[in-house]
Structures are given as structure tokens and as C-alpha cells.
């Protein structure tokens, strides 16, 4: 059975991805920052903790077939009012987390000749930008750039690397959004569902997606 690690999978989009992949027959290792029923517990912004947890997991389970980088946070604020901590926490989690999670995993995947899959969850904000999200947009745009570069490095190994960029999805992170204003920017006039993002990730994990790499696939109801 193919093993897949999904970070930030205790709720929202990550939970939907983990459940979708599990139903598809993958052996999913779930992750959260706090203990509570997940297989892996560490803060993706903490490099040493991530490395220790993932090296231990690889030692016990072997190299994963797939990795979904979903863990992320937002701390929205107008740029002139943005605190240093709001910038640092978002960038360290959403962007540095890419390096912190994948660094202990990529070499084992290469050494095991795994023709695997890596999917990073970016955002429409990383493509188009958004008011009050300079920190979040910077991190998510950087995530897409990192994924595209890694895709080039790993292409000959048969490992694909892609991004999925959701728009406004019905999760706890979007509960504070003013629906009436947000819907004006969405041609489909509705928010997306976590399962609609998960279905795209499920495809990118599949054998049918073996020739899809270095791409950013938007799931946003036509926002851009």
C-alpha cells in the first residue's frame, strides 16, 4: 500500500485530503501541531522538530510515496500595521514549512527509487495577491516557486511536484470573511468545498497524473 503524509490534516482542507486519499486506498499518515489522534505531531515551522519526527517516521515506515504540504496559517493585517511577528509566523509556517518537511523526505524517496508525488497547497492569494495578506501572499507565492524548482530537480527521478491553489473554501480559516463582498469576486457565486480541493490532490497523486509536474492548478470558481 502506498504511504502518503498529509500535513495539517486535523481539519479543513487537510482533513478532506486525508480522508479522500484514504478512501482511494492510500495509507495516510496524518499530522497536526498538537496531539489529538494524528500520526505525526510537530510544528512545521520548527525545523529540528520536523526533522526528528519525519526521520523517525521514515526509519519505521520507509520512504513515503507521496507528501501533501497543507499545513499553514494566516495573520491578516494592513501592511503599515503589520507586526513583525505576523510576518515571521506566516512565512516560517507557510513557506519555511516546505523546506522543513521535505528536506528529511526527498532523499529517502530518491534513494528508494520511489516514483512519487509531492503536492503543495498554495492559494489564489499567492497568484493574484490580496488586500491585508502581504505576508500570506508572499509565502504562498514563494511556495509555488519552490515547488516548480523542485519539480525540475526531481523530474528525471519520476517524482512529480505540483501546487494546488484554492480560492475561498468553506473552512474555519474563512469563517470571518464577509460573504457578500467575497462572492462578488467569484464568478460561480459560491465558496468552494474542501472536498473539491481534495479531488484535485487525489488526481495529482494518481498514476494518471504521472506526466503532470511543475504546475499550479487553481480551484477557485473562476476568480482568476
Coordinates of N, CA and C in Angstrom, one line a residue:
X1 N 0.8 -1.2 0.0 CA 0.0 0.0 0.0 C 0.9 1.3 0.0
X2 N 0.6 2.2 -0.9 CA 1.3 3.4 -1.0 C 1.1 4.3 0.3
X3 N 2.2 4.8 0.9 CA 2.1 5.6 2.0 C 2.2 7.1 1.7
X4 N 1.3 7.9 2.2 CA 1.3 9.4 1.9 C 1.2 10.1 3.2
X5 N 2.0 11.2 3.4 CA 2.0 12.0 4.5 C 1.2 13.3 4.1
X6 N 0.3 13.7 5.0 CA -0.5 14.9 4.7 C -0.4 15.8 6.0
X7 N 0.3 16.9 5.8 CA 0.5 17.8 6.9 C -0.8 18.7 7.1
X8 N -1.0 19.1 8.4 CA -2.1 20.0 8.6 C -3.4 19.3 8.3
X9 N -3.5 18.0 8.7 CA -4.7 17.2 8.3 C -5.7 16.9 9.4
X10 N -5.7 17.7 10.4 CA -6.7 17.5 11.5 C -8.0 18.2 11.3
X11 N -8.0 19.1 10.3 CA -9.3 19.8 10.0 C -9.2 20.4 8.6
X12 N -10.4 20.9 8.2 CA -10.4 21.7 6.9 C -10.0 21.0 5.7
X13 N -9.3 21.7 4.8 CA -8.8 21.1 3.6 C -7.9 19.9 3.8
X14 N -7.0 20.0 4.7 CA -6.1 18.9 5.0 C -6.9 17.6 5.4
X15 N -7.9 17.7 6.3 CA -8.7 16.6 6.7 C -9.4 16.0 5.5
X16 N -10.0 16.8 4.6 CA -10.7 16.3 3.4 C -9.7 15.6 2.5
X17 N -8.5 16.1 2.4 CA -7.5 15.4 1.5 C -7.1 14.1 2.1
X18 N -6.9 14.0 3.4 CA -6.5 12.8 4.1 C -7.6 11.7 3.9
X19 N -8.8 12.2 4.1 CA -10.0 11.2 4.0 C -10.2 10.8 2.6
X20 N -10.0 11.7 1.6 CA -10.1 11.3 0.2 C -9.1 10.3 -0.2
X21 N -7.8 10.5 0.2 CA -6.7 9.6 -0.2 C -6.9 8.3 0.5
X22 N -7.4 8.3 1.7 CA -7.6 7.0 2.5 C -8.6 6.2 1.8
X23 N -9.7 6.8 1.4 CA -10.8 6.1 0.7 C -10.3 5.5 -0.7
X24 N -9.3 6.2 -1.3 CA -8.7 5.8 -2.5 C -7.8 4.6 -2.3
X25 N -7.5 4.2 -1.1 CA -6.6 3.1 -0.8 C -5.2 3.4 -0.4
X26 N -4.9 4.7 -0.2 CA -3.5 5.0 0.3 C -3.5 4.9 1.8
X27 N -2.3 4.6 2.3 CA -2.1 4.6 3.7 C -1.6 5.9 4.1
X28 N -2.5 6.7 4.8 CA -2.3 8.1 5.1 C -1.8 8.3 6.5
X29 N -0.6 9.0 6.6 CA -0.1 9.4 7.9 C -0.6 10.9 8.1
X30 N -1.4 11.1 9.1 CA -1.9 12.4 9.4 C -1.0 13.2 10.3
X31 N -1.2 14.5 10.3 CA -0.3 15.4 11.1 C -1.0 16.5 11.7
X32 N -0.6 17.0 12.8 CA -1.1 18.2 13.4 C 0.0 18.8 14.3
X33 N -0.2 20.0 14.8 CA 0.7 20.7 15.6 C 0.6 20.2 17.1
X34 N -0.6 19.9 17.5 CA -0.9 19.4 18.8 C -1.4 17.9 18.7
X35 N -1.1 17.2 19.8 CA -1.5 15.8 19.8 C -3.0 15.7 19.9
X36 N -3.6 14.7 19.3 CA -5.0 14.5 19.3 C -5.5 13.5 18.2
X37 N -4.8 12.4 18.2 CA -5.2 11.4 17.2 C -4.5 11.3 15.9
X38 N -3.6 12.2 15.7 CA -2.8 12.2 14.4 C -1.6 11.3 14.5
X39 N -1.0 10.9 13.4 CA 0.2 10.0 13.4 C 1.4 10.8 13.7
X40 N 1.5 12.0 13.2 CA 2.7 12.9 13.4 C 2.3 14.1 14.1
X41 N 3.1 14.5 15.1 CA 2.8 15.7 15.8 C 4.1 16.6 15.9
X42 N 4.1 17.7 15.2 CA 5.2 18.7 15.3 C 4.8 20.0 14.6
X43 N 5.5 21.0 14.8 CA 5.2 22.3 14.2 C 6.1 22.4 13.0
X44 N 5.5 22.6 11.8 CA 6.2 22.6 10.5 C 7.2 23.8 10.5
X45 N 7.0 24.8 11.4 CA 7.9 25.9 11.4 C 9.1 25.6 12.2
X46 N 9.1 24.5 13.0 CA 10.2 24.1 13.8 C 11.1 23.1 13.1
X47 N 12.2 23.5 12.5 CA 13.0 22.7 11.6 C 13.5 21.4 12.3
X48 N 14.0 21.6 13.5 CA 14.6 20.4 14.2 C 13.5 19.4 14.6
X49 N 12.4 19.9 15.1 CA 11.3 19.0 15.5 C 10.7 18.3 14.2
X50 N 10.6 19.0 13.1 CA 10.1 18.4 11.9 C 11.0 17.3 11.4
X51 N 12.3 17.6 11.5 CA 13.3 16.6 11.0 C 13.3 15.4 11.9
X52 N 13.3 15.6 13.2 CA 13.3 14.4 14.1 C 12.1 13.5 13.9
X53 N 10.9 14.1 13.8 CA 9.7 13.4 13.7 C 9.7 12.6 12.4
X54 N 10.1 13.3 11.3 CA 10.0 12.7 10.0 C 11.1 11.6 9.7
X55 N 12.3 11.9 10.3 CA 13.3 10.8 10.2 C 12.9 9.6 10.9
X56 N 12.3 9.8 12.1 CA 11.8 8.6 12.8 C 10.7 7.9 12.0
X57 N 9.8 8.6 11.4 CA 8.8 8.0 10.6 C 9.3 7.2 9.5
X58 N 10.3 7.8 8.8 CA 10.9 7.1 7.6 C 11.6 5.8 8.1
X59 N 12.3 5.9 9.2 CA 13.0 4.7 9.8 C 12.0 3.6 10.1
X60 N 10.8 3.9 10.5 CA 9.8 2.9 10.8 C 9.0 2.5 9.6
X61 N 8.8 3.4 8.7 CA 7.9 3.1 7.6 C 8.5 3.0 6.2
X62 N 9.7 3.5 6.0 CA 10.3 3.6 4.7 C 9.9 4.9 4.1
X63 N 10.5 5.2 2.9 CA 10.2 6.4 2.2 C 8.7 6.5 1.8
X64 N 8.1 7.7 1.9 CA 6.7 7.8 1.5 C 6.6 7.8 0.0
X65 N 5.5 7.4 -0.5 CA 5.1 7.6 -1.9 C 4.8 9.0 -2.2
X66 N 4.0 9.6 -1.3 CA 3.5 11.0 -1.5 C 3.6 11.9 -0.3
X67 N 3.7 13.2 -0.5 CA 3.7 14.1 0.5 C 2.7 15.3 0.1
X68 N 1.8 15.6 1.0 CA 0.9 16.8 0.7 C 1.2 17.8 1.8
X69 N 1.7 19.0 1.3 CA 2.1 20.1 2.2 C 0.9 21.0 2.4
X70 N 0.1 20.8 3.4 CA -1.1 21.6 3.6 C -1.0 22.5 4.8
X71 N -0.2 22.2 5.8 CA -0.2 23.0 7.0 C 0.1 24.4 6.7
X72 N -0.6 25.3 7.3 CA -0.4 26.7 7.0 C -1.3 27.6 8.0
X73 N -0.9 28.8 8.1 CA -1.6 29.8 8.9 C -1.8 31.1 8.2
X74 N -2.7 31.9 8.7 CA -2.8 33.3 8.1 C -2.8 34.2 9.3
X75 N -2.3 35.4 9.1 CA -2.4 36.5 10.1 C -2.5 37.8 9.4
X76 N -3.8 38.1 9.0 CA -4.0 39.2 8.1 C -4.0 40.5 8.8
X77 N -3.4 41.5 8.1 CA -3.4 42.9 8.6 C -2.9 43.8 7.4
X78 N -3.3 45.0 7.5 CA -2.8 46.0 6.5 C -1.3 46.1 6.7
X79 N -0.6 46.3 5.6 CA 0.9 46.2 5.7 C 1.5 47.3 6.6
X80 N 1.0 48.5 6.6 CA 1.6 49.5 7.6 C 1.4 49.1 9.0
X81 N 0.3 48.4 9.3 CA 0.0 48.0 10.7 C 0.5 46.6 11.0
X82 N 1.1 45.9 10.0 CA 1.6 44.5 10.3 C 2.7 44.5 11.3
X83 N 2.6 43.6 12.2 CA 3.6 43.4 13.2 C 4.7 42.4 12.7
X84 N 5.9 42.5 13.2 CA 7.0 41.7 12.8 C 6.6 40.2 13.0
X85 N 5.9 39.9 14.1 CA 5.5 38.5 14.4 C 4.5 38.0 13.4
X86 N 3.6 38.9 12.9 CA 2.6 38.4 12.0 C 3.3 38.0 10.6
X87 N 4.3 38.8 10.3 CA 5.1 38.4 9.1 C 5.9 37.1 9.3
X88 N 6.6 37.1 10.4 CA 7.5 35.9 10.6 C 6.8 34.6 10.8
X89 N 5.7 34.6 11.6 CA 5.0 33.4 11.8 C 4.4 32.8 10.6
X90 N 3.8 33.7 9.7 CA 3.2 33.2 8.5 C 4.3 32.6 7.5
X91 N 5.4 33.4 7.3 CA 6.4 32.9 6.4 C 7.1 31.7 6.9
X92 N 7.3 31.6 8.2 CA 8.0 30.4 8.7 C 7.2 29.2 8.7
X93 N 5.9 29.4 8.8 CA 5.0 28.2 8.7 C 4.7 27.8 7.3
X94 N 4.2 28.8 6.5 CA 3.7 28.5 5.2 C 4.8 28.3 4.1
X95 N 5.9 29.0 4.3 CA 7.0 28.8 3.3 C 8.1 28.0 3.8
X96 N 8.7 28.3 5.0 CA 9.8 27.5 5.6 C 9.3 26.1 5.8
X97 N 8.0 25.9 6.1 CA 7.5 24.5 6.3 C 7.7 23.6 5.1
X98 N 7.8 24.2 3.9 CA 8.1 23.4 2.7 C 9.4 22.8 2.8
X99 N 10.4 23.6 3.2 CA 11.8 23.0 3.3 C 11.9 22.1 4.5
X100 N 11.3 22.5 5.7 CA 11.4 21.7 6.9 C 10.8 20.3 6.8
X101 N 9.7 20.2 6.0 CA 9.1 18.9 5.9 C 9.7 18.1 4.8
X102 N 10.1 18.7 3.7 CA 10.6 17.9 2.5 C 12.0 17.5 2.7
X103 N 12.8 18.3 3.4 CA 14.3 18.1 3.4 C 14.5 16.7 4.0
X104 N 13.8 16.2 5.0 CA 14.1 14.8 5.5 C 13.5 13.7 4.7
X105 N 12.6 14.1 3.7 CA 11.9 13.1 3.0 C 12.3 12.9 1.5
X106 N 12.8 13.9 0.9 CA 13.1 13.8 -0.5 C 14.3 12.8 -0.8
X107 N 15.4 12.9 -0.1 CA 16.5 12.0 -0.3 C 16.1 10.5 -0.1
X108 N 15.4 10.2 1.0 CA 14.9 8.8 1.1 C 14.0 8.4 -0.1
X109 N 13.2 9.3 -0.6 CA 12.3 8.9 -1.8 C 13.2 8.7 -3.0
X110 N 14.2 9.5 -3.2 CA 15.1 9.3 -4.3 C 15.9 8.0 -4.2
X111 N 16.4 7.8 -3.0 CA 17.3 6.6 -2.8 C 16.5 5.3 -2.9
X112 N 15.2 5.4 -2.6 CA 14.3 4.2 -2.7 C 13.7 4.0 -4.1
X113 N 14.1 4.9 -5.0 CA 13.6 4.9 -6.4 C 12.0 5.0 -6.4
X114 N 11.5 5.8 -5.5 CA 10.0 6.0 -5.4 C 9.7 6.9 -6.5
X115 N 8.8 6.5 -7.4 CA 8.3 7.4 -8.5 C 7.0 8.1 -7.9
X116 N 7.3 9.0 -7.0 CA 6.2 9.5 -6.1 C 5.6 10.9 -6.5
X117 N 4.9 11.4 -5.5 CA 4.2 12.6 -5.7 C 4.3 13.6 -4.6
X118 N 4.5 14.9 -4.9 CA 4.6 15.9 -3.9 C 3.6 17.0 -4.3
X119 N 2.7 17.4 -3.4 CA 1.7 18.4 -3.7 C 1.7 19.4 -2.6
X120 N 1.9 20.7 -3.0 CA 1.9 21.8 -2.0 C 0.6 22.6 -2.2
X121 N 0.0 22.9 -1.1 CA -1.2 23.7 -1.1 C -0.9 25.2 -1.1
X122 N -1.0 25.9 -2.2 CA -0.7 27.3 -2.2 C -2.0 28.1 -2.0
X123 N -2.3 29.1 -2.8 CA -3.5 29.9 -2.6 C -3.7 30.9 -3.8
X124 N -4.9 31.2 -4.0 CA -5.2 32.3 -5.0 C -4.5 33.6 -4.6
X125 N -4.3 33.8 -3.3 CA -3.6 35.0 -2.9 C -2.1 35.0 -3.3
X126 N -1.5 33.8 -3.5 CA -0.2 33.7 -3.9 C 0.0 34.0 -5.4
X127 N -1.1 33.9 -6.1 CA -1.1 34.2 -7.6 C -1.5 35.7 -7.8
X128 N -2.6 36.1 -7.2 CA -3.1 37.4 -7.5 C -2.9 38.5 -6.4
X129 N -2.4 38.0 -5.2 CA -2.3 39.0 -4.1 C -3.7 39.3 -3.5
X130 N -3.7 39.8 -2.3 CA -5.0 40.2 -1.7 C -4.8 41.2 -0.6
X131 N -5.7 42.1 -0.5 CA -5.6 43.2 0.5 C -5.5 42.6 1.9
X132 N -4.5 43.1 2.7 CA -4.3 42.6 4.0 C -3.6 41.3 4.2
X133 N -3.1 40.8 3.0 CA -2.4 39.5 3.1 C -1.0 39.5 2.4
X134 N -0.3 40.6 2.6 CA 1.1 40.7 2.1 C 1.9 39.5 2.5
X135 N 1.8 39.2 3.8 CA 2.6 38.1 4.4 C 2.2 36.8 3.8
X136 N 0.9 36.5 3.8 CA 0.4 35.2 3.3 C 0.6 35.1 1.8
X137 N 0.4 36.1 1.1 CA 0.6 36.1 -0.4 C 2.1 35.8 -0.7
X138 N 3.0 36.5 0.0 CA 4.4 36.3 -0.2 C 4.8 34.8 0.0
X139 N 4.3 34.3 1.1 CA 4.6 32.9 1.5 C 4.1 31.9 0.5
X140 N 2.8 32.1 0.0 CA 2.2 31.2 -0.9 C 2.8 31.3 -2.3
X141 N 3.2 32.5 -2.7 CA 3.8 32.7 -4.0 C 5.2 32.0 -4.0
X142 N 5.9 32.2 -2.8 CA 7.2 31.5 -2.7 C 7.1 30.0 -2.7
X143 N 6.0 29.5 -2.2 CA 5.7 28.1 -2.2 C 5.6 27.5 -3.6
X144 N 4.9 28.3 -4.4 CA 4.8 27.9 -5.8 C 6.1 27.9 -6.5
X145 N 6.9 28.9 -6.3 CA 8.2 29.0 -6.9 C 9.1 27.8 -6.5
X146 N 9.1 27.5 -5.2 CA 9.9 26.4 -4.6 C 9.5 25.1 -5.2
X147 N 8.1 24.9 -5.4 CA 7.6 23.6 -5.9 C 8.0 23.5 -7.4
X148 N 8.0 24.6 -8.1 CA 8.4 24.5 -9.5 C 9.8 24.1 -9.7
X149 N 10.7 24.7 -8.8 CA 12.1 24.5 -8.9 C 12.4 23.0 -8.5
X150 N 11.8 22.5 -7.5 CA 12.0 21.2 -7.0 C 11.5 20.2 -8.1
X151 N 10.4 20.6 -8.8 CA 9.9 19.7 -9.8 C 10.9 19.5 -10.9
X152 N 11.7 20.5 -11.3 CA 12.7 20.4 -12.3 C 13.8 19.4 -11.8
X153 N 14.2 19.6 -10.5 CA 15.2 18.7 -9.9 C 14.8 17.2 -9.9
X154 N 13.6 17.0 -9.6 CA 13.1 15.6 -9.4 C 12.5 14.9 -10.6
X155 N 12.3 15.7 -11.7 CA 11.6 15.1 -12.9 C 12.2 13.8 -13.4
X156 N 13.5 13.8 -13.5 CA 14.2 12.6 -14.0 C 14.1 11.4 -13.1
X157 N 13.8 11.7 -11.8 CA 13.6 10.6 -10.8 C 12.2 10.1 -10.9
X158 N 11.3 10.7 -11.7 CA 9.9 10.2 -11.8 C 9.1 10.7 -10.7
X159 N 9.6 11.7 -9.9 CA 8.8 12.3 -8.8 C 8.2 13.6 -9.3
X160 N 6.9 13.7 -9.2 CA 6.2 14.9 -9.7 C 6.0 15.9 -8.5
X161 N 6.1 17.2 -8.8 CA 5.9 18.2 -7.8 C 4.9 19.3 -8.3
X162 N 3.8 19.4 -7.7 CA 2.8 20.4 -8.2 C 2.2 21.2 -7.0
X163 N 1.5 22.3 -7.4 CA 0.8 23.1 -6.4 C -0.7 23.0 -6.7
X164 N -1.5 23.1 -5.7 CA -2.9 23.3 -5.9 C -3.2 24.7 -5.1
X165 N -3.9 25.6 -5.8 CA -4.1 26.9 -5.3 C -5.6 27.1 -5.1
X166 N -6.1 26.9 -3.9 CA -7.5 27.1 -3.6 C -7.9 28.6 -3.6
X167 N -9.1 28.8 -3.9 CA -9.7 30.2 -3.7 C -10.3 30.2 -2.3
X168 N -11.5 30.8 -2.2 CA -12.2 30.8 -0.9 C -12.9 29.5 -0.7
X169 N -12.5 28.8 0.3 CA -13.0 27.5 0.6 C -13.7 27.5 2.0
X170 N -14.8 26.8 2.1 CA -15.5 26.8 3.4 C -14.8 26.0 4.5
X171 N -14.0 26.7 5.2 CA -13.2 26.1 6.3 C -13.2 27.1 7.5
X172 N -12.6 26.7 8.6 CA -12.5 27.6 9.8 C -11.7 28.9 9.4
X173 N -10.8 28.8 8.5 CA -9.9 29.9 8.1 C -10.7 31.0 7.4
X174 N -11.9 30.7 6.8 CA -12.6 31.6 6.0 C -13.9 32.1 6.7
X175 N -14.1 31.6 8.0 CA -15.4 32.0 8.7 C -15.6 33.5 8.9
X176 N -14.5 34.2 9.0 CA -14.6 35.7 9.2 C -14.8 36.5 7.9
X177 N -14.8 35.8 6.8 CA -14.9 36.6 5.5 C -16.3 37.1 5.3
X178 N -16.4 38.3 4.8 CA -17.7 38.9 4.5 C -18.2 38.2 3.2
X179 N -19.2 37.3 3.3 CA -19.6 36.5 2.2 C -20.0 37.4 1.0
X180 N -20.8 38.4 1.3 CA -21.4 39.2 0.2 C -20.3 39.9 -0.6
X181 N -19.3 40.4 0.0 CA -18.1 41.0 -0.7 C -17.3 40.0 -1.4
X182 N -17.0 38.9 -0.8 CA -16.2 37.9 -1.4 C -16.8 37.3 -2.6
X183 N -18.1 37.0 -2.5 CA -18.8 36.4 -3.6 C -18.8 37.2 -4.9
X184 N -18.6 38.5 -4.8 CA -18.6 39.4 -6.0 C -17.4 39.1 -6.8
X185 N -16.3 38.6 -6.2 CA -15.1 38.3 -6.9 C -15.1 36.9 -7.5
X186 N -16.1 36.1 -7.2 CA -16.1 34.7 -7.6 C -17.2 34.5 -8.7
X187 N -16.9 34.3 -9.9 CA -17.9 34.1 -11.0 C -18.9 33.1 -10.7
X188 N -18.5 32.0 -10.0 CA -19.5 30.9 -9.7 C -20.4 31.3 -8.6
X189 N -20.2 32.4 -7.9 CA -21.0 33.0 -6.8 C -21.2 32.0 -5.7
X190 N -20.2 31.3 -5.3 CA -20.3 30.4 -4.1 C -18.9 30.1 -3.7
X191 N -18.7 29.7 -2.4 CA -17.4 29.3 -1.9 C -17.2 27.9 -2.3
X192 N -15.9 27.5 -2.4 CA -15.6 26.1 -2.7 C -15.7 25.2 -1.4
X193 N -15.7 23.9 -1.7 CA -15.8 22.9 -0.6 C -14.4 22.2 -0.4
X194 N -14.0 21.9 0.8 CA -12.7 21.2 0.9 C -12.6 20.0 0.1
X195 N -13.7 19.3 -0.2 CA -13.7 18.1 -1.0 C -13.4 18.4 -2.4
X196 N -13.7 19.6 -2.9 CA -13.4 19.9 -4.3 C -11.9 20.2 -4.5
X197 N -11.2 20.6 -3.4 CA -9.7 20.7 -3.4 C -9.1 19.3 -3.3
X198 N -9.7 18.5 -2.4 CA -9.2 17.2 -2.2 C -9.2 16.3 -3.5
X199 N -10.2 16.5 -4.3 CA -10.3 15.7 -5.5 C -9.2 16.0 -6.5
X200 N -8.8 17.3 -6.6 CA -7.6 17.6 -7.4 C -6.3 17.0 -6.9
X201 N -6.2 17.1 -5.6 CA -5.0 16.5 -5.0 C -5.0 15.0 -5.2
X202 N -6.1 14.3 -5.1 CA -6.3 12.9 -5.4 C -5.8 12.6 -6.8
X203 N -6.2 13.4 -7.7 CA -5.8 13.2 -9.1 C -4.3 13.3 -9.3
X204 N -3.7 14.3 -8.7 CA -2.3 14.5 -8.8 C -1.5 13.4 -8.1
X205 N -2.0 12.7 -7.2 CA -1.4 11.5 -6.5 C -1.5 10.3 -7.4
X206 N -2.3 10.3 -8.4 CA -2.6 9.1 -9.1 C -1.6 8.7 -10.2
X207 N -1.6 7.5 -10.7 CA -0.8 7.1 -11.8 C -1.2 7.9 -13.1
X208 N -2.4 8.3 -13.2 CA -2.9 9.0 -14.4 C -2.2 10.4 -14.4
X209 N -1.7 10.9 -13.3 CA -1.0 12.2 -13.3 C 0.5 12.1 -13.4
X210 N 1.0 11.0 -13.9 CA 2.4 10.8 -13.9 C 3.2 11.8 -14.8
X211 N 2.5 12.4 -15.7 CA 3.2 13.3 -16.7 C 2.8 14.8 -16.4
X212 N 2.2 15.0 -15.2 CA 1.8 16.4 -14.8 C 2.8 16.8 -13.7
X213 N 3.6 17.7 -13.9 CA 4.6 18.2 -12.9 C 4.9 19.7 -13.2
X214 N 5.3 20.4 -12.2 CA 5.7 21.8 -12.3 C 4.5 22.8 -12.5
X215 N 3.3 22.3 -12.1 CA 2.1 23.1 -12.4 C 1.5 23.7 -11.1
X216 N 0.8 24.8 -11.3 CA -0.1 25.3 -10.2 C -1.5 25.3 -10.7
X217 N -2.3 24.4 -10.1 CA -3.7 24.2 -10.5 C -4.6 24.9 -9.6
X218 N -5.4 25.9 -10.1 CA -6.3 26.7 -9.3 C -7.6 26.0 -9.1
X219 N -8.2 26.1 -7.9 CA -9.5 25.6 -7.6 C -10.2 26.8 -6.9
X220 N -10.8 27.7 -7.8 CA -11.3 29.0 -7.2 C -12.6 29.5 -7.8
X221 N -13.3 28.7 -8.5 CA -14.6 29.1 -9.0 C -14.5 30.2 -10.1
X222 N -13.3 30.4 -10.7 CA -13.1 31.4 -11.7 C -12.7 32.7 -11.3
X223 N -12.1 32.8 -10.0 CA -11.7 34.1 -9.5 C -10.6 34.8 -10.4
X224 N -9.7 34.0 -10.9 CA -8.6 34.5 -11.8 C -8.5 33.5 -13.0

